[in-house]
Amino acid sequence: MMAQMPLVDYLVLGAPPYLRGTVCADCKAIYLDRRFACGRCGGVQFTSRRLADTGVIRAFTVIHRAAPGIAVPYTSVIVDLDGGGVVKANLTGDPDPEQVRPGARVHLCTHDGATDSNGDVALVFSYELDRVVEGACA
Ligand SMILES: [Zn+2]
């Protein structure tokens, strides 16, 4: 039977899908994925919360060389999420290079990734620039 599963466990399948942050109970630092201890304060108690689907580009780079089978060029971004959290991901949706800059607003998008031998599909995420229709994904 075909199923959809997230490629990373901090991508939560919902309607719509969202990222889940791991939050230090002591200093409120936000991480993606599981942590044994907080890198900022050493705390070992964590909670989790839904992170915003929107944010701004902190930094970006255009990748021109990659492993065989990976299409280039593509744009990798570091996104400061609204309300906290920092995510590294790809910028998709055929972004206009003139619009890709620090401070540009982006929103979360999900896509079907690789399919395994059972037909199960890995759901991956990226960000797209806010354009004509805010929140819309290509
Ligand atoms: Zn902490």
mmCIF file of N, CA and C and ligand atoms in Angstrom:
data_model
loop_
_atom_site.group_PDB
_atom_site.id
_atom_site.type_symbol
_atom_site.label_atom_id
_atom_site.label_comp_id
_atom_site.label_asym_id
_atom_site.label_seq_id
_atom_site.Cartn_x
_atom_site.Cartn_y
_atom_site.Cartn_z
ATOM 1 N N MET A 1 0.843 -1.189 0.000
ATOM 2 C CA MET A 1 0.000 0.000 0.000
ATOM 3 C C MET A 1 0.883 1.246 0.000
ATOM 4 N N MET A 2 0.506 2.213 -0.791
ATOM 5 C CA MET A 2 1.286 3.434 -0.893
ATOM 6 C C MET A 2 0.972 4.362 0.278
ATOM 7 N N ALA A 3 2.016 4.879 0.882
ATOM 8 C CA ALA A 3 1.830 5.805 1.996
ATOM 9 C C ALA A 3 2.765 6.987 1.798
ATOM 10 N N GLN A 4 2.486 8.036 2.532
ATOM 11 C CA GLN A 4 3.335 9.216 2.488
ATOM 12 C C GLN A 4 3.951 9.376 3.864
ATOM 13 N N MET A 5 5.261 9.619 3.897
ATOM 14 C CA MET A 5 5.928 9.810 5.178
ATOM 15 C C MET A 5 6.923 10.951 5.045
ATOM 16 N N PRO A 6 7.149 11.656 6.154
ATOM 17 C CA PRO A 6 8.092 12.776 6.071
ATOM 18 C C PRO A 6 9.528 12.273 5.977
ATOM 19 N N LEU A 7 10.351 12.987 5.219
ATOM 20 C CA LEU A 7 11.758 12.615 5.091
ATOM 21 C C LEU A 7 12.491 12.851 6.407
ATOM 22 N N VAL A 8 12.087 13.859 7.152
ATOM 23 C CA VAL A 8 12.691 14.146 8.456
ATOM 24 C C VAL A 8 11.585 14.168 9.494
ATOM 25 N N ASP A 9 11.897 13.781 10.741
ATOM 26 C CA ASP A 9 10.804 13.610 11.694
ATOM 27 C C ASP A 9 10.289 14.934 12.254
ATOM 28 N N TYR A 10 10.961 16.047 11.955
ATOM 29 C CA TYR A 10 10.422 17.333 12.418
ATOM 30 C C TYR A 10 9.472 17.961 11.406
ATOM 31 N N LEU A 11 9.286 17.290 10.260
ATOM 32 C CA LEU A 11 8.232 17.697 9.324
ATOM 33 C C LEU A 11 6.992 16.891 9.688
ATOM 34 N N VAL A 12 5.955 17.579 10.149
ATOM 35 C CA VAL A 12 4.749 16.914 10.624
ATOM 36 C C VAL A 12 3.712 16.944 9.510
ATOM 37 N N LEU A 13 3.183 15.756 9.192
ATOM 38 C CA LEU A 13 2.163 15.680 8.152
ATOM 39 C C LEU A 13 0.843 16.134 8.747
ATOM 40 N N GLY A 14 0.366 17.256 8.295
ATOM 41 C CA GLY A 14 -0.920 17.774 8.742
ATOM 42 C C GLY A 14 -1.582 18.401 7.546
ATOM 43 N N ALA A 15 -2.639 19.129 7.777
ATOM 44 C CA ALA A 15 -3.299 19.847 6.689
ATOM 45 C C ALA A 15 -3.333 21.320 7.051
ATOM 46 N N PRO A 16 -2.302 22.097 6.707
ATOM 47 C CA PRO A 16 -1.132 21.706 5.914
ATOM 48 C C PRO A 16 -0.008 21.161 6.790
ATOM 49 N N PRO A 17 1.010 20.536 6.157
ATOM 50 C CA PRO A 17 2.181 20.077 6.915
ATOM 51 C C PRO A 17 2.908 21.268 7.552
ATOM 52 N N TYR A 18 3.632 20.996 8.637
ATOM 53 C CA TYR A 18 4.381 22.064 9.301
ATOM 54 C C TYR A 18 5.635 21.493 9.939
ATOM 55 N N LEU A 19 6.531 22.388 10.357
ATOM 56 C CA LEU A 19 7.751 21.973 11.054
ATOM 57 C C LEU A 19 7.520 22.066 12.557
ATOM 58 N N ARG A 20 8.059 21.072 13.270
ATOM 59 C CA ARG A 20 7.952 21.048 14.721
ATOM 60 C C ARG A 20 9.322 21.315 15.318
ATOM 61 N N GLY A 21 9.382 22.331 16.180
ATOM 62 C CA GLY A 21 10.621 22.674 16.847
ATOM 63 C C GLY A 21 10.729 21.979 18.182
ATOM 64 N N THR A 22 11.967 21.663 18.564
ATOM 65 C CA THR A 22 12.266 21.154 19.906
ATOM 66 C C THR A 22 12.783 22.337 20.697
ATOM 67 N N VAL A 23 12.099 22.670 21.800
ATOM 68 C CA VAL A 23 12.370 23.913 22.524
ATOM 69 C C VAL A 23 12.958 23.596 23.895
ATOM 70 N N CYS A 24 14.101 24.206 24.213
ATOM 71 C CA CYS A 24 14.720 24.038 25.523
ATOM 72 C C CYS A 24 13.790 24.615 26.591
ATOM 73 N N ALA A 25 13.484 23.817 27.616
ATOM 74 C CA ALA A 25 12.573 24.264 28.667
ATOM 75 C C ALA A 25 13.189 25.383 29.500
ATOM 76 N N ASP A 26 14.519 25.453 29.528
ATOM 77 C CA ASP A 26 15.186 26.453 30.368
ATOM 78 C C ASP A 26 15.389 27.780 29.641
ATOM 79 N N CYS A 27 16.051 27.747 28.458
ATOM 80 C CA CYS A 27 16.418 29.022 27.807
ATOM 81 C C CYS A 27 15.596 29.307 26.554
ATOM 82 N N LYS A 28 14.687 28.373 26.175
ATOM 83 C CA LYS A 28 13.775 28.538 25.035
ATOM 84 C C LYS A 28 14.481 28.500 23.670
ATOM 85 N N ALA A 29 15.739 28.059 23.623
ATOM 86 C CA ALA A 29 16.405 27.873 22.325
ATOM 87 C C ALA A 29 15.601 26.848 21.520
ATOM 88 N N ILE A 30 15.519 27.075 20.215
ATOM 89 C CA ILE A 30 14.709 26.211 19.346
ATOM 90 C C ILE A 30 15.631 25.402 18.433
ATOM 91 N N TYR A 31 15.378 24.108 18.366
ATOM 92 C CA TYR A 31 16.151 23.209 17.503
ATOM 93 C C TYR A 31 15.192 22.427 16.630
ATOM 94 N N LEU A 32 15.737 21.902 15.537
ATOM 95 C CA LEU A 32 15.002 20.919 14.759
ATOM 96 C C LEU A 32 15.594 19.571 15.120
ATOM 97 N N ASP A 33 14.774 18.559 15.082
ATOM 98 C CA ASP A 33 15.234 17.201 15.389
ATOM 99 C C ASP A 33 15.464 17.034 16.888
ATOM 100 N N ARG A 34 15.765 15.822 17.289
ATOM 101 C CA ARG A 34 15.919 15.518 18.710
ATOM 102 C C ARG A 34 17.254 16.016 19.259
ATOM 103 N N ARG A 35 17.277 16.389 20.518
ATOM 104 C CA ARG A 35 18.488 16.829 21.202
ATOM 105 C C ARG A 35 18.619 16.073 22.512
ATOM 106 N N PHE A 36 19.849 15.788 22.914
ATOM 107 C CA PHE A 36 20.096 15.227 24.236
ATOM 108 C C PHE A 36 20.348 16.344 25.241
ATOM 109 N N ALA A 37 20.918 17.447 24.762
ATOM 110 C CA ALA A 37 21.174 18.584 25.641
ATOM 111 C C ALA A 37 21.139 19.854 24.799
ATOM 112 N N CYS A 38 20.811 20.953 25.456
ATOM 113 C CA CYS A 38 20.757 22.246 24.777
ATOM 114 C C CYS A 38 22.181 22.743 24.521
ATOM 115 N N GLY A 39 22.450 23.174 23.288
ATOM 116 C CA GLY A 39 23.773 23.679 22.950
ATOM 117 C C GLY A 39 24.063 25.048 23.540
ATOM 118 N N ARG A 40 23.034 25.723 24.019
ATOM 119 C CA ARG A 40 23.229 27.063 24.564
ATOM 120 C C ARG A 40 23.399 27.049 26.083
ATOM 121 N N CYS A 41 22.552 26.255 26.782
ATOM 122 C CA CYS A 41 22.590 26.311 28.243
ATOM 123 C C CYS A 41 22.859 24.954 28.888
ATOM 124 N N GLY A 42 22.896 23.896 28.095
ATOM 125 C CA GLY A 42 23.162 22.577 28.662
ATOM 126 C C GLY A 42 21.946 21.906 29.255
ATOM 127 N N GLY A 43 20.796 22.563 29.196
ATOM 128 C CA GLY A 43 19.574 21.973 29.741
ATOM 129 C C GLY A 43 19.208 20.678 29.032
ATOM 130 N N VAL A 44 18.500 19.815 29.740
ATOM 131 C CA VAL A 44 18.153 18.519 29.152
ATOM 132 C C VAL A 44 16.637 18.299 29.084
ATOM 133 N N GLN A 45 15.867 19.318 29.446
ATOM 134 C CA GLN A 45 14.412 19.219 29.361
ATOM 135 C C GLN A 45 13.944 19.984 28.126
ATOM 136 N N PHE A 46 13.104 19.333 27.331
ATOM 137 C CA PHE A 46 12.628 19.954 26.102
ATOM 138 C C PHE A 46 11.119 19.821 25.971
ATOM 139 N N THR A 47 10.551 20.783 25.291
ATOM 140 C CA THR A 47 9.159 20.682 24.876
ATOM 141 C C THR A 47 9.171 20.800 23.356
ATOM 142 N N SER A 48 8.018 20.741 22.729
ATOM 143 C CA SER A 48 7.991 20.945 21.288
ATOM 144 C C SER A 48 6.850 21.861 20.938
ATOM 145 N N ARG A 49 6.997 22.537 19.823
ATOM 146 C CA ARG A 49 5.898 23.388 19.355
ATOM 147 C C ARG A 49 5.958 23.537 17.848
ATOM 148 N N ARG A 50 4.798 23.881 17.304
ATOM 149 C CA ARG A 50 4.693 24.136 15.875
ATOM 150 C C ARG A 50 5.425 25.422 15.536
ATOM 151 N N LEU A 51 6.234 25.382 14.495
ATOM 152 C CA LEU A 51 6.946 26.575 14.039
ATOM 153 C C LEU A 51 6.162 27.237 12.912
ATOM 154 N N ALA A 52 6.400 28.523 12.707
ATOM 155 C CA ALA A 52 5.688 29.272 11.667
ATOM 156 C C ALA A 52 6.029 28.733 10.280
ATOM 157 N N ASP A 53 5.069 28.836 9.380
ATOM 158 C CA ASP A 53 5.271 28.442 7.983
ATOM 159 C C ASP A 53 5.930 29.556 7.176
ATOM 160 N N THR A 54 6.156 30.699 7.802
ATOM 161 C CA THR A 54 6.669 31.859 7.084
ATOM 162 C C THR A 54 7.914 32.401 7.776
ATOM 163 N N GLY A 55 8.712 33.133 6.996
ATOM 164 C CA GLY A 55 9.901 33.745 7.560
ATOM 165 C C GLY A 55 10.606 34.571 6.514
ATOM 166 N N VAL A 56 11.865 34.932 6.827
ATOM 167 C CA VAL A 56 12.663 35.726 5.897
ATOM 168 C C VAL A 56 14.003 35.044 5.662
ATOM 169 N N ILE A 57 14.532 35.255 4.469
ATOM 170 C CA ILE A 57 15.850 34.716 4.133
ATOM 171 C C ILE A 57 16.907 35.460 4.948
ATOM 172 N N ARG A 58 17.710 34.701 5.695
ATOM 173 C CA ARG A 58 18.860 35.296 6.401
ATOM 174 C C ARG A 58 20.073 35.320 5.467
ATOM 175 N N ALA A 59 20.277 34.228 4.754
ATOM 176 C CA ALA A 59 21.417 34.104 3.853
ATOM 177 C C ALA A 59 21.064 33.082 2.778
ATOM 178 N N PHE A 60 21.770 33.140 1.664
ATOM 179 C CA PHE A 60 21.520 32.159 0.598
ATOM 180 C C PHE A 60 22.797 31.931 -0.186
ATOM 181 N N THR A 61 22.829 30.813 -0.905
ATOM 182 C CA THR A 61 23.914 30.560 -1.834
ATOM 183 C C THR A 61 23.365 29.751 -2.997
ATOM 184 N N VAL A 62 23.885 30.007 -4.185
ATOM 185 C CA VAL A 62 23.470 29.262 -5.371
ATOM 186 C C VAL A 62 24.484 28.149 -5.597
ATOM 187 N N ILE A 63 23.988 26.920 -5.624
ATOM 188 C CA ILE A 63 24.837 25.739 -5.763
ATOM 189 C C ILE A 63 24.963 25.399 -7.252
ATOM 190 N N HIS A 64 26.209 25.376 -7.733
ATOM 191 C CA HIS A 64 26.441 25.052 -9.141
ATOM 192 C C HIS A 64 27.020 23.662 -9.345
ATOM 193 N N ARG A 65 27.555 23.059 -8.299
ATOM 194 C CA ARG A 65 28.095 21.699 -8.404
ATOM 195 C C ARG A 65 27.485 20.854 -7.314
ATOM 196 N N ALA A 66 27.043 19.658 -7.676
ATOM 197 C CA ALA A 66 26.436 18.759 -6.696
ATOM 198 C C ALA A 66 26.742 17.329 -7.105
ATOM 199 N N ALA A 67 26.333 16.400 -6.275
ATOM 200 C CA ALA A 67 26.536 14.979 -6.561
ATOM 201 C C ALA A 67 25.800 14.612 -7.852
ATOM 202 N N PRO A 68 26.269 13.574 -8.538
ATOM 203 C CA PRO A 68 25.577 13.139 -9.763
ATOM 204 C C PRO A 68 24.104 12.870 -9.490
ATOM 205 N N GLY A 69 23.254 13.290 -10.405
ATOM 206 C CA GLY A 69 21.821 13.053 -10.262
ATOM 207 C C GLY A 69 21.085 14.201 -9.609
ATOM 208 N N ILE A 70 21.798 15.156 -9.063
ATOM 209 C CA ILE A 70 21.148 16.316 -8.454
ATOM 210 C C ILE A 70 21.236 17.475 -9.436
ATOM 211 N N ALA A 71 20.074 18.006 -9.809
ATOM 212 C CA ALA A 71 20.021 19.061 -10.807
ATOM 213 C C ALA A 71 20.587 20.364 -10.248
ATOM 214 N N VAL A 72 21.430 21.019 -11.007
ATOM 215 C CA VAL A 72 21.974 22.320 -10.641
ATOM 216 C C VAL A 72 21.662 23.304 -11.761
ATOM 217 N N PRO A 73 21.689 24.602 -11.521
ATOM 218 C CA PRO A 73 21.903 25.186 -10.202
ATOM 219 C C PRO A 73 20.640 25.140 -9.349
ATOM 220 N N TYR A 74 20.827 25.214 -8.046
ATOM 221 C CA TYR A 74 19.703 25.406 -7.142
ATOM 222 C C TYR A 74 20.153 26.350 -6.033
ATOM 223 N N THR A 75 19.192 26.878 -5.313
ATOM 224 C CA THR A 75 19.477 27.873 -4.283
ATOM 225 C C THR A 75 19.208 27.294 -2.909
ATOM 226 N N SER A 76 20.211 27.372 -2.047
ATOM 227 C CA SER A 76 20.083 26.936 -0.662
ATOM 228 C C SER A 76 19.914 28.182 0.205
ATOM 229 N N VAL A 77 18.965 28.139 1.134
ATOM 230 C CA VAL A 77 18.689 29.306 1.977
ATOM 231 C C VAL A 77 18.718 28.940 3.452
ATOM 232 N N ILE A 78 19.068 29.920 4.264
ATOM 233 C CA ILE A 78 18.862 29.843 5.703
ATOM 234 C C ILE A 78 17.744 30.816 6.011
ATOM 235 N N VAL A 79 16.687 30.298 6.653
ATOM 236 C CA VAL A 79 15.475 31.079 6.882
ATOM 237 C C VAL A 79 15.290 31.327 8.377
ATOM 238 N N ASP A 80 15.090 32.586 8.730
ATOM 239 C CA ASP A 80 14.663 32.944 10.090
ATOM 240 C C ASP A 80 13.144 32.895 10.110
ATOM 241 N N LEU A 81 12.604 31.931 10.842
ATOM 242 C CA LEU A 81 11.146 31.777 10.876
ATOM 243 C C LEU A 81 10.512 32.854 11.751
ATOM 244 N N ASP A 82 9.332 33.283 11.356
ATOM 245 C CA ASP A 82 8.567 34.236 12.179
ATOM 246 C C ASP A 82 8.291 33.580 13.535
ATOM 247 N N GLY A 83 8.607 34.266 14.608
ATOM 248 C CA GLY A 83 8.346 33.724 15.926
ATOM 249 C C GLY A 83 9.432 32.816 16.460
ATOM 250 N N GLY A 84 10.528 32.628 15.694
ATOM 251 C CA GLY A 84 11.662 31.866 16.199
ATOM 252 C C GLY A 84 11.905 30.584 15.437
ATOM 253 N N GLY A 85 13.169 30.187 15.431
ATOM 254 C CA GLY A 85 13.587 28.991 14.710
ATOM 255 C C GLY A 85 14.330 29.366 13.451
ATOM 256 N N VAL A 86 15.372 28.612 13.143
ATOM 257 C CA VAL A 86 16.197 28.833 11.957
ATOM 258 C C VAL A 86 16.262 27.518 11.196
ATOM 259 N N VAL A 87 15.999 27.585 9.886
ATOM 260 C CA VAL A 87 15.926 26.383 9.063
ATOM 261 C C VAL A 87 16.790 26.545 7.827
ATOM 262 N N LYS A 88 17.539 25.508 7.478
ATOM 263 C CA LYS A 88 18.260 25.472 6.211
ATOM 264 C C LYS A 88 17.483 24.587 5.267
ATOM 265 N N ALA A 89 17.244 25.074 4.056
ATOM 266 C CA ALA A 89 16.448 24.311 3.089
ATOM 267 C C ALA A 89 16.765 24.830 1.691
ATOM 268 N N ASN A 90 16.153 24.234 0.699
ATOM 269 C CA ASN A 90 16.287 24.739 -0.656
ATOM 270 C C ASN A 90 15.167 25.731 -0.946
ATOM 271 N N LEU A 91 15.481 26.676 -1.835
ATOM 272 C CA LEU A 91 14.487 27.632 -2.323
ATOM 273 C C LEU A 91 14.003 27.105 -3.662
ATOM 274 N N THR A 92 12.711 26.805 -3.769
ATOM 275 C CA THR A 92 12.174 26.207 -4.991
ATOM 276 C C THR A 92 11.156 27.146 -5.626
ATOM 277 N N GLY A 93 10.505 26.679 -6.686
ATOM 278 C CA GLY A 93 9.478 27.481 -7.345
ATOM 279 C C GLY A 93 10.058 28.410 -8.390
ATOM 280 N N ASP A 94 11.232 28.042 -8.960
ATOM 281 C CA ASP A 94 11.849 28.832 -10.026
ATOM 282 C C ASP A 94 11.988 30.297 -9.626
ATOM 283 N N PRO A 95 12.691 30.565 -8.512
ATOM 284 C CA PRO A 95 12.763 31.940 -8.003
ATOM 285 C C PRO A 95 13.496 32.881 -8.958
ATOM 286 N N ASP A 96 12.981 34.086 -9.067
ATOM 287 C CA ASP A 96 13.635 35.150 -9.836
ATOM 288 C C ASP A 96 14.895 35.560 -9.071
ATOM 289 N N PRO A 97 16.084 35.397 -9.679
ATOM 290 C CA PRO A 97 17.333 35.734 -8.957
ATOM 291 C C PRO A 97 17.349 37.158 -8.414
ATOM 292 N N GLU A 98 16.630 38.077 -9.087
ATOM 293 C CA GLU A 98 16.582 39.470 -8.616
ATOM 294 C C GLU A 98 15.841 39.595 -7.277
ATOM 295 N N GLN A 99 14.990 38.610 -6.993
ATOM 296 C CA GLN A 99 14.170 38.676 -5.778
ATOM 297 C C GLN A 99 14.798 37.915 -4.605
ATOM 298 N N VAL A 100 15.829 37.116 -4.895
ATOM 299 C CA VAL A 100 16.449 36.307 -3.837
ATOM 300 C C VAL A 100 17.489 37.161 -3.134
ATOM 301 N N ARG A 101 17.197 37.556 -1.900
ATOM 302 C CA ARG A 101 18.102 38.415 -1.149
ATOM 303 C C ARG A 101 17.793 38.279 0.338
ATOM 304 N N PRO A 102 18.745 38.608 1.196
ATOM 305 C CA PRO A 102 18.457 38.597 2.621
ATOM 306 C C PRO A 102 17.273 39.508 2.921
ATOM 307 N N GLY A 103 16.369 39.056 3.769
ATOM 308 C CA GLY A 103 15.187 39.831 4.121
ATOM 309 C C GLY A 103 13.969 39.503 3.289
ATOM 310 N N ALA A 104 14.154 38.787 2.165
ATOM 311 C CA ALA A 104 12.990 38.437 1.332
ATOM 312 C C ALA A 104 12.093 37.461 2.081
ATOM 313 N N ARG A 105 10.791 37.655 1.950
ATOM 314 C CA ARG A 105 9.838 36.795 2.664
ATOM 315 C C ARG A 105 9.600 35.505 1.898
ATOM 316 N N VAL A 106 9.522 34.421 2.659
ATOM 317 C CA VAL A 106 9.314 33.088 2.083
ATOM 318 C C VAL A 106 8.261 32.336 2.898
ATOM 319 N N HIS A 107 7.769 31.249 2.312
ATOM 320 C CA HIS A 107 6.818 30.383 3.007
ATOM 321 C C HIS A 107 7.135 28.922 2.716
ATOM 322 N N LEU A 108 6.719 28.077 3.632
ATOM 323 C CA LEU A 108 6.986 26.639 3.556
ATOM 324 C C LEU A 108 6.164 25.985 2.447
ATOM 325 N N CYS A 109 6.812 25.072 1.718
ATOM 326 C CA CYS A 109 6.120 24.261 0.720
ATOM 327 C C CYS A 109 6.568 22.814 0.897
ATOM 328 N N THR A 110 5.741 21.870 0.534
ATOM 329 C CA THR A 110 6.137 20.463 0.579
ATOM 330 C C THR A 110 5.963 19.842 -0.796
ATOM 331 N N HIS A 111 6.767 18.817 -1.032
ATOM 332 C CA HIS A 111 6.787 18.153 -2.336
ATOM 333 C C HIS A 111 6.992 16.670 -2.131
ATOM 334 N N ASP A 112 6.538 15.873 -3.095
ATOM 335 C CA ASP A 112 6.862 14.453 -3.073
ATOM 336 C C ASP A 112 8.329 14.283 -3.427
ATOM 337 N N GLY A 113 9.052 13.530 -2.601
ATOM 338 C CA GLY A 113 10.452 13.239 -2.871
ATOM 339 C C GLY A 113 10.581 11.850 -3.449
ATOM 340 N N ALA A 114 11.567 11.115 -2.978
ATOM 341 C CA ALA A 114 11.848 9.786 -3.508
ATOM 342 C C ALA A 114 10.741 8.798 -3.140
ATOM 343 N N THR A 115 10.565 7.787 -3.992
ATOM 344 C CA THR A 115 9.622 6.695 -3.746
ATOM 345 C C THR A 115 10.412 5.420 -3.505
ATOM 346 N N ASP A 116 10.080 4.687 -2.442
ATOM 347 C CA ASP A 116 10.816 3.445 -2.173
ATOM 348 C C ASP A 116 10.163 2.254 -2.884
ATOM 349 N N SER A 117 10.707 1.050 -2.674
ATOM 350 C CA SER A 117 10.239 -0.129 -3.420
ATOM 351 C C SER A 117 8.804 -0.526 -3.055
ATOM 352 N N ASN A 118 8.301 -0.065 -1.914
ATOM 353 C CA ASN A 118 6.908 -0.331 -1.551
ATOM 354 C C ASN A 118 5.953 0.684 -2.167
ATOM 355 N N GLY A 119 6.511 1.691 -2.816
ATOM 356 C CA GLY A 119 5.672 2.753 -3.361
ATOM 357 C C GLY A 119 5.410 3.862 -2.367
ATOM 358 N N ASP A 120 6.047 3.777 -1.199
ATOM 359 C CA ASP A 120 5.878 4.842 -0.210
ATOM 360 C C ASP A 120 6.657 6.084 -0.645
ATOM 361 N N VAL A 121 6.039 7.221 -0.464
ATOM 362 C CA VAL A 121 6.610 8.483 -0.924
ATOM 363 C C VAL A 121 7.140 9.287 0.259
ATOM 364 N N ALA A 122 8.368 9.765 0.150
ATOM 365 C CA ALA A 122 8.933 10.635 1.181
ATOM 366 C C ALA A 122 8.529 12.074 0.879
ATOM 367 N N LEU A 123 7.934 12.726 1.857
ATOM 368 C CA LEU A 123 7.560 14.132 1.690
ATOM 369 C C LEU A 123 8.729 15.007 2.127
ATOM 370 N N VAL A 124 9.126 15.920 1.258
ATOM 371 C CA VAL A 124 10.233 16.824 1.570
ATOM 372 C C VAL A 124 9.695 18.251 1.631
ATOM 373 N N PHE A 125 10.478 19.152 2.229
ATOM 374 C CA PHE A 125 10.019 20.540 2.296
ATOM 375 C C PHE A 125 11.055 21.476 1.707
ATOM 376 N N SER A 126 10.568 22.639 1.323
ATOM 377 C CA SER A 126 11.423 23.702 0.807
ATOM 378 C C SER A 126 10.731 25.016 1.155
ATOM 379 N N TYR A 127 11.336 26.109 0.696
ATOM 380 C CA TYR A 127 10.687 27.414 0.840
ATOM 381 C C TYR A 127 10.550 28.040 -0.531
ATOM 382 N N GLU A 128 9.524 28.867 -0.690
ATOM 383 C CA GLU A 128 9.347 29.645 -1.914
ATOM 384 C C GLU A 128 9.151 31.102 -1.542
ATOM 385 N N LEU A 129 9.591 31.963 -2.449
ATOM 386 C CA LEU A 129 9.392 33.397 -2.246
ATOM 387 C C LEU A 129 7.908 33.724 -2.223
ATOM 388 N N ASP A 130 7.507 34.636 -1.330
ATOM 389 C CA ASP A 130 6.143 35.172 -1.390
ATOM 390 C C ASP A 130 6.059 36.006 -2.653
ATOM 391 N N ARG A 131 5.094 35.672 -3.501
ATOM 392 C CA ARG A 131 4.950 36.426 -4.735
ATOM 393 C C ARG A 131 3.519 36.924 -4.856
ATOM 394 N N VAL A 132 2.937 36.703 -6.021
ATOM 395 C CA VAL A 132 1.610 37.282 -6.278
ATOM 396 C C VAL A 132 0.587 36.762 -5.266
ATOM 397 N N VAL A 133 0.556 35.459 -5.086
ATOM 398 C CA VAL A 133 -0.387 34.845 -4.160
ATOM 399 C C VAL A 133 0.410 34.397 -2.936
ATOM 400 N N GLU A 134 0.300 35.153 -1.853
ATOM 401 C CA GLU A 134 1.057 34.830 -0.662
ATOM 402 C C GLU A 134 0.666 33.451 -0.145
ATOM 403 N N GLY A 135 1.659 32.645 0.133
ATOM 404 C CA GLY A 135 1.394 31.310 0.670
ATOM 405 C C GLY A 135 1.209 30.235 -0.377
ATOM 406 N N ALA A 136 1.087 30.622 -1.657
ATOM 407 C CA ALA A 136 0.888 29.623 -2.700
ATOM 408 C C ALA A 136 2.208 28.955 -3.048
ATOM 409 N N CYS A 137 2.172 27.668 -3.370
ATOM 410 C CA CYS A 137 3.353 26.915 -3.749
ATOM 411 C C CYS A 137 3.244 26.489 -5.212
ATOM 412 N N ALA A 138 4.385 26.490 -5.897
ATOM 413 C CA ALA A 138 4.402 26.072 -7.311
ATOM 414 C C ALA A 138 4.064 24.588 -7.423
HETATM 415 ZN ZN ZN B 1 18.812 25.910 26.732
#
